[in-house]
């Protein structure tokens, strides 16, 4: 049973697993101010689309609890400012914007004293967290009927970390893998290393080791070779934002993986909660792609690995076109990308 919870509410504070120091150190970072939560999201102490949604929801409560007024209007104005700071942290994962909107909507719609609104905001953050845990477990369950029938035990390739660390605690893509493992249908996981930040090698591999799920780490440029050799039965990845037409943004390198999966007739699935779908966007080219600091590319630890005088481009995500995706596994059911729109009514809180 998984016991990795990246965000924990405890004694009026949030405890975050510091994902920048795994796997060499397991440390918890205490967060009691919303500004520190914004920093933790930006610096990727907490990362992964649903996890930053949960973290931002608690960030909203931490900001709310420190607003020193009994006047509702002043309180809501100050809360808008907290929301804006949290929105500025990472642009691609829509769960962040969705969670902040849901918290704001709750505050605006609650009739009561400022103190009562604050208490309801804490409950809403906890609810977002609990819902995500259940949602990810449902995604895992929903993957079982769509698994390839052969071989009896599957080798599944995944990219980045879409595990417990990236969610409230079970995972989307790695949640699927957990469920396949529990159903005795898993041979092993192939984890792409995931340059430049190595979430696959550091985080996915760490999660698998915690649960004794057999895992083989490969560098990203080995995936095509592994598929050509017939080593991979299925690819499952997470997503940061999915447009209405099924185009899916995920960690840089996902698109290339989808291309080679298609080439080798390997089924390519995206596992994501409906909170990752941005129904306001028609296609994936409207998804904002975060660019991160070039030091992620040119530096390994404290060692600079590139010569002086080169330029850098460091997009953190890419968009996989819907036609390369076999299916999207959600908490409701698995759909073809073009059917995603039919789930719109199942999901009530949209980002604004
Ligand atoms: O930059 P990161 O580490 O936040 O990127 C994470 C990913 O791309 C994940 O695959 C995605 O957020 C899905 S997490 C369930």
XYZ file of C-alpha atoms and ligand atoms in Angstrom:
367
model
C 0.000 0.000 0.000
C 1.328 3.419 -0.944
C 2.200 5.753 1.920
C 3.905 8.564 0.023
C 2.066 11.828 0.645
C 3.852 14.840 -0.835
C 1.589 17.402 0.878
C 0.446 16.921 4.482
C -1.612 19.307 6.611
C -0.383 19.086 10.199
C -0.615 21.428 13.201
C -1.711 24.428 11.185
C 1.166 24.012 8.744
C 1.802 22.224 5.485
C 4.586 19.660 5.332
C 6.013 19.099 1.868
C 8.343 16.282 0.880
C 11.301 18.157 -0.604
C 11.323 16.621 -4.079
C 14.505 18.465 -5.017
C 16.534 16.374 -2.557
C 15.151 12.919 -3.357
C 16.379 10.240 -3.615
C 19.542 11.009 -1.668
C 17.675 12.692 1.210
C 14.108 12.470 2.444
C 13.323 15.784 4.079
C 10.140 17.594 4.977
C 9.800 21.326 4.489
C 7.394 23.221 6.772
C 5.276 25.864 5.091
C 3.161 28.279 7.102
C 3.021 31.338 4.796
C 1.512 31.504 1.347
C 4.601 33.291 -0.047
C 6.684 30.274 0.965
C 4.192 27.974 -0.725
C 4.508 30.017 -3.928
C 8.284 29.685 -3.699
C 8.063 25.926 -3.067
C 5.934 25.479 -6.191
C 8.229 27.635 -8.308
C 11.397 25.896 -7.164
C 9.744 22.471 -7.536
C 10.014 21.366 -3.917
C 6.486 20.290 -4.769
C 5.759 19.478 -8.419
C 3.468 17.472 -10.660
C 0.143 18.897 -11.837
C -2.326 17.577 -9.212
C 0.194 18.024 -6.353
C 0.724 21.692 -7.165
C -3.053 22.089 -7.291
C -3.322 20.679 -3.765
C -0.337 22.766 -2.587
C -1.849 25.942 -4.082
C -5.187 25.231 -2.376
C -3.428 25.076 1.001
C -1.442 28.160 -0.050
C -4.756 29.967 -0.494
C -5.816 28.982 3.015
C -2.457 30.013 4.502
C -2.830 33.395 2.776
C -6.443 33.706 3.944
C -5.722 32.924 7.590
C -3.183 35.751 7.814
C -5.505 38.422 6.419
C -6.173 40.700 9.399
C -9.646 42.054 8.834
C -13.230 41.287 9.776
C -14.545 43.144 6.718
C -15.673 40.692 4.045
C -14.958 42.994 1.088
C -11.429 43.820 2.268
C -10.805 40.133 2.968
C -11.874 39.077 -0.535
C -9.732 41.785 -2.124
C -6.688 40.607 -0.169
C -7.467 36.994 -1.066
C -7.481 37.957 -4.761
C -3.898 39.194 -4.272
C -2.864 35.893 -2.678
C -4.416 34.055 -5.640
C -2.495 36.207 -8.106
C 0.863 35.466 -6.433
C 0.128 31.728 -6.450
C -0.956 31.865 -10.110
C 2.417 33.362 -11.065
C 4.339 30.246 -10.025
C 4.054 27.787 -12.922
C 2.074 28.385 -16.120
C 1.420 24.996 -17.714
C -0.344 22.698 -15.241
C -3.985 23.753 -15.245
C -4.668 22.043 -11.890
C -2.929 24.998 -10.214
C -5.348 27.519 -11.751
C -8.292 25.226 -11.235
C -7.563 24.763 -7.507
C -7.032 28.494 -6.959
C -10.305 29.281 -8.770
C -12.175 26.724 -6.732
C -10.840 28.220 -3.486
C -11.732 31.764 -4.598
C -15.200 30.702 -5.739
C -15.756 29.076 -2.336
C -14.704 32.263 -0.536
C -16.923 34.470 -2.687
C -19.940 32.175 -2.351
C -19.730 31.601 1.407
C -22.170 33.687 3.412
C -20.744 34.235 6.872
C -18.065 35.967 8.870
C -14.471 36.195 7.645
C -13.557 33.631 10.288
C -16.174 31.229 8.922
C -14.928 31.733 5.352
C -11.406 30.889 6.519
C -12.591 27.638 8.088
C -14.476 26.660 4.944
C -11.377 27.388 2.862
C -9.349 24.969 4.965
C -12.034 22.306 4.518
C -12.080 22.930 0.757
C -8.295 22.491 0.488
C -8.592 19.214 2.406
C -11.439 18.153 0.140
C -9.401 18.886 -3.000
C -6.648 16.694 -1.558
C -8.981 13.826 -0.583
C -10.751 13.953 -3.936
C -7.456 13.730 -5.815
C -6.459 10.615 -3.909
C -9.753 8.915 -4.794
C -9.593 10.192 -8.362
C -6.154 8.690 -8.913
C -7.276 5.354 -7.465
C -10.232 5.397 -9.879
C -7.878 6.141 -12.795
C -5.847 3.104 -11.776
C -8.976 0.919 -11.661
C -10.182 2.248 -15.011
C -6.929 1.235 -16.665
C -7.418 -2.471 -16.004
C -10.013 -3.195 -18.736
C -7.948 -1.464 -21.442
C -4.671 -3.293 -20.814
C -3.275 -5.269 -23.762
C -4.349 -8.904 -23.313
C -0.882 -10.149 -24.180
C 1.618 -10.726 -22.712
C 0.253 -11.843 -19.355
C 2.705 -9.526 -17.589
C 3.266 -6.149 -19.176
C 6.316 -3.964 -19.420
C 5.166 -0.359 -19.189
C 7.265 2.652 -20.107
C 6.604 5.956 -18.377
C 8.109 9.420 -18.577
C 8.839 11.968 -15.851
C 7.070 11.342 -12.545
C 3.300 11.106 -12.512
C 3.276 9.198 -9.255
C 2.248 9.672 -5.643
C 4.757 12.510 -5.414
C 3.041 14.343 -8.272
C -0.492 14.000 -6.868
C -2.172 13.780 -3.472
C -0.690 10.325 -3.047
C -1.326 7.572 -5.587
C -0.404 8.900 -8.972
C -1.910 9.068 -12.437
C 0.457 7.226 -14.802
C 2.280 5.622 -11.892
C -1.123 5.070 -10.253
C -2.046 2.997 -13.306
C 1.211 1.102 -12.858
C 0.418 0.567 -9.140
C -2.984 -0.863 -10.078
C -1.521 -3.081 -12.812
C 1.055 -4.339 -10.280
C -1.683 -5.020 -7.714
C -3.641 -6.929 -10.391
C -0.566 -9.101 -11.005
C -0.317 -7.935 -14.616
C 3.000 -6.054 -14.383
C 6.351 -7.399 -15.453
C 8.308 -4.189 -14.871
C 8.398 -0.462 -15.363
C 10.794 1.246 -17.718
C 11.343 4.757 -16.399
C 12.705 7.396 -18.742
C 15.388 9.360 -16.936
C 13.682 12.612 -18.067
C 16.266 15.267 -18.768
C 16.919 17.898 -17.662
C 15.563 17.525 -14.106
C 15.585 13.730 -14.013
C 12.170 13.234 -12.389
C 12.053 9.713 -13.884
C 15.427 8.585 -12.576
C 15.102 10.312 -9.238
C 11.411 10.238 -8.337
C 9.661 7.508 -10.349
C 12.487 5.073 -9.672
C 12.423 6.022 -5.968
C 8.684 5.424 -5.715
C 9.019 2.036 -7.421
C 11.840 1.011 -5.108
C 9.719 2.001 -2.066
C 7.028 -0.423 -3.220
C 9.276 -3.115 -4.641
C 7.907 -2.607 -8.153
C 10.628 -3.793 -10.570
C 12.005 -0.777 -12.408
C 14.586 -0.247 -15.140
C 15.817 3.298 -15.698
C 16.840 4.279 -19.218
C 18.063 7.580 -20.581
C 15.493 9.301 -22.778
C 17.328 8.547 -26.001
C 17.067 4.783 -25.362
C 13.266 4.591 -25.623
C 13.185 4.111 -29.424
C 15.739 1.327 -29.211
C 13.747 -0.419 -26.462
C 10.569 -0.273 -28.564
C 12.372 -1.514 -31.662
C 13.620 -4.464 -29.606
C 10.046 -5.246 -28.530
C 10.780 -4.586 -24.869
C 7.827 -2.249 -24.276
C 4.151 -3.348 -24.307
C 2.542 -0.048 -23.446
C 3.386 3.583 -22.672
C 1.513 5.468 -19.934
C 2.254 9.104 -19.133
C 0.600 11.843 -17.096
C -0.453 15.285 -18.283
C -0.233 18.877 -17.142
C -3.004 20.262 -19.298
C -5.216 18.633 -21.909
C -7.141 20.683 -24.472
C -10.760 19.848 -25.416
C -9.630 18.060 -28.564
C -7.379 15.690 -26.587
C -4.002 17.317 -27.328
C -2.016 16.768 -24.128
C 0.819 18.804 -22.610
C 3.207 16.817 -20.465
C 6.894 16.818 -19.552
C 9.246 17.656 -22.388
C 10.065 14.487 -24.297
C 6.540 13.051 -24.113
C 5.740 14.067 -27.691
C 8.829 12.299 -29.041
C 7.853 9.221 -27.082
C 4.364 9.257 -28.641
C 5.870 9.499 -32.131
C 8.103 6.484 -31.619
C 5.304 4.532 -29.906
C 3.114 5.070 -32.977
C 5.963 4.011 -35.248
C 6.334 0.751 -33.300
C 2.574 0.113 -32.768
C 2.930 0.411 -28.999
C -0.287 1.699 -27.331
C 0.234 5.182 -25.894
C -2.059 6.234 -23.027
C -2.378 9.471 -21.078
C -3.648 9.045 -17.501
C -5.106 12.206 -16.009
C -7.911 13.479 -13.791
C -10.578 15.696 -15.357
C -9.079 18.577 -13.333
C -6.198 18.433 -15.840
C -8.517 19.037 -18.795
C -8.841 22.663 -19.831
C -12.133 22.634 -21.705
C -11.699 26.344 -22.418
C -8.919 25.547 -24.891
C -9.882 24.076 -28.221
C -6.448 22.761 -29.157
C -3.074 22.095 -27.582
C -1.249 24.916 -29.332
C -3.053 27.305 -26.954
C -1.447 25.676 -23.899
C 1.190 27.947 -22.314
C 4.539 26.192 -22.175
C 6.824 27.019 -19.273
C 10.453 27.809 -20.054
C 12.788 27.238 -17.161
C 16.228 28.474 -16.232
C 18.966 27.269 -18.606
C 21.108 26.183 -15.665
C 18.873 23.076 -15.555
C 20.479 22.160 -18.867
C 24.075 23.270 -18.592
C 24.735 22.285 -14.998
C 24.758 18.902 -13.297
C 25.035 19.493 -9.553
C 27.664 22.203 -9.291
C 29.447 21.171 -12.493
C 28.922 23.162 -15.681
C 28.909 20.665 -18.552
C 28.569 22.952 -21.611
C 31.248 25.212 -23.075
C 30.928 29.000 -22.817
C 29.352 30.715 -25.796
C 26.375 28.428 -26.499
C 22.714 29.436 -26.389
C 20.027 27.501 -24.557
C 16.390 26.652 -24.957
C 14.728 24.916 -22.024
C 10.985 24.324 -22.518
C 9.663 22.251 -19.617
C 6.713 20.708 -21.494
C 5.611 19.698 -24.972
C 2.239 18.931 -26.503
C 1.376 15.496 -27.852
C -1.231 15.777 -30.607
C -4.428 13.826 -29.989
C -3.941 11.596 -33.041
C -0.889 10.006 -31.375
C -2.802 9.135 -28.196
C -4.515 5.737 -27.990
C -6.708 6.742 -25.051
C -7.057 9.076 -22.086
C -7.638 7.270 -18.791
C -9.728 9.441 -16.469
C -11.535 8.832 -13.191
C -14.802 8.509 -15.118
C -13.644 6.139 -17.837
C -11.090 5.703 -20.592
C -11.935 7.683 -23.701
C -10.457 8.237 -27.114
C -9.028 11.783 -27.277
C -11.854 12.929 -29.579
C -14.418 11.694 -27.018
C -12.930 13.723 -24.149
C -15.384 16.546 -24.746
C -18.249 14.204 -23.802
C -16.923 14.236 -20.197
C -17.200 18.017 -19.873
C -20.482 17.887 -17.977
C -18.960 15.451 -15.447
C -16.633 18.127 -14.242
C -17.944 21.280 -12.631
C -15.011 23.482 -11.553
C -13.262 25.103 -14.475
C -10.214 27.350 -14.162
C -10.716 31.005 -14.893
O 7.843 19.837 -14.129
P 7.084 18.797 -13.364
O 7.952 17.828 -12.654
O 6.045 19.441 -12.465
O 6.298 18.012 -14.485
C 5.467 16.958 -14.110
C 4.871 16.244 -15.254
O 5.077 16.570 -16.401
C 3.894 15.150 -14.927
O 3.936 14.147 -15.888
C 2.478 15.725 -14.885
O 2.436 16.851 -14.049
C 1.481 14.753 -14.439
S 1.604 14.459 -12.718
C 0.420 13.357 -12.251
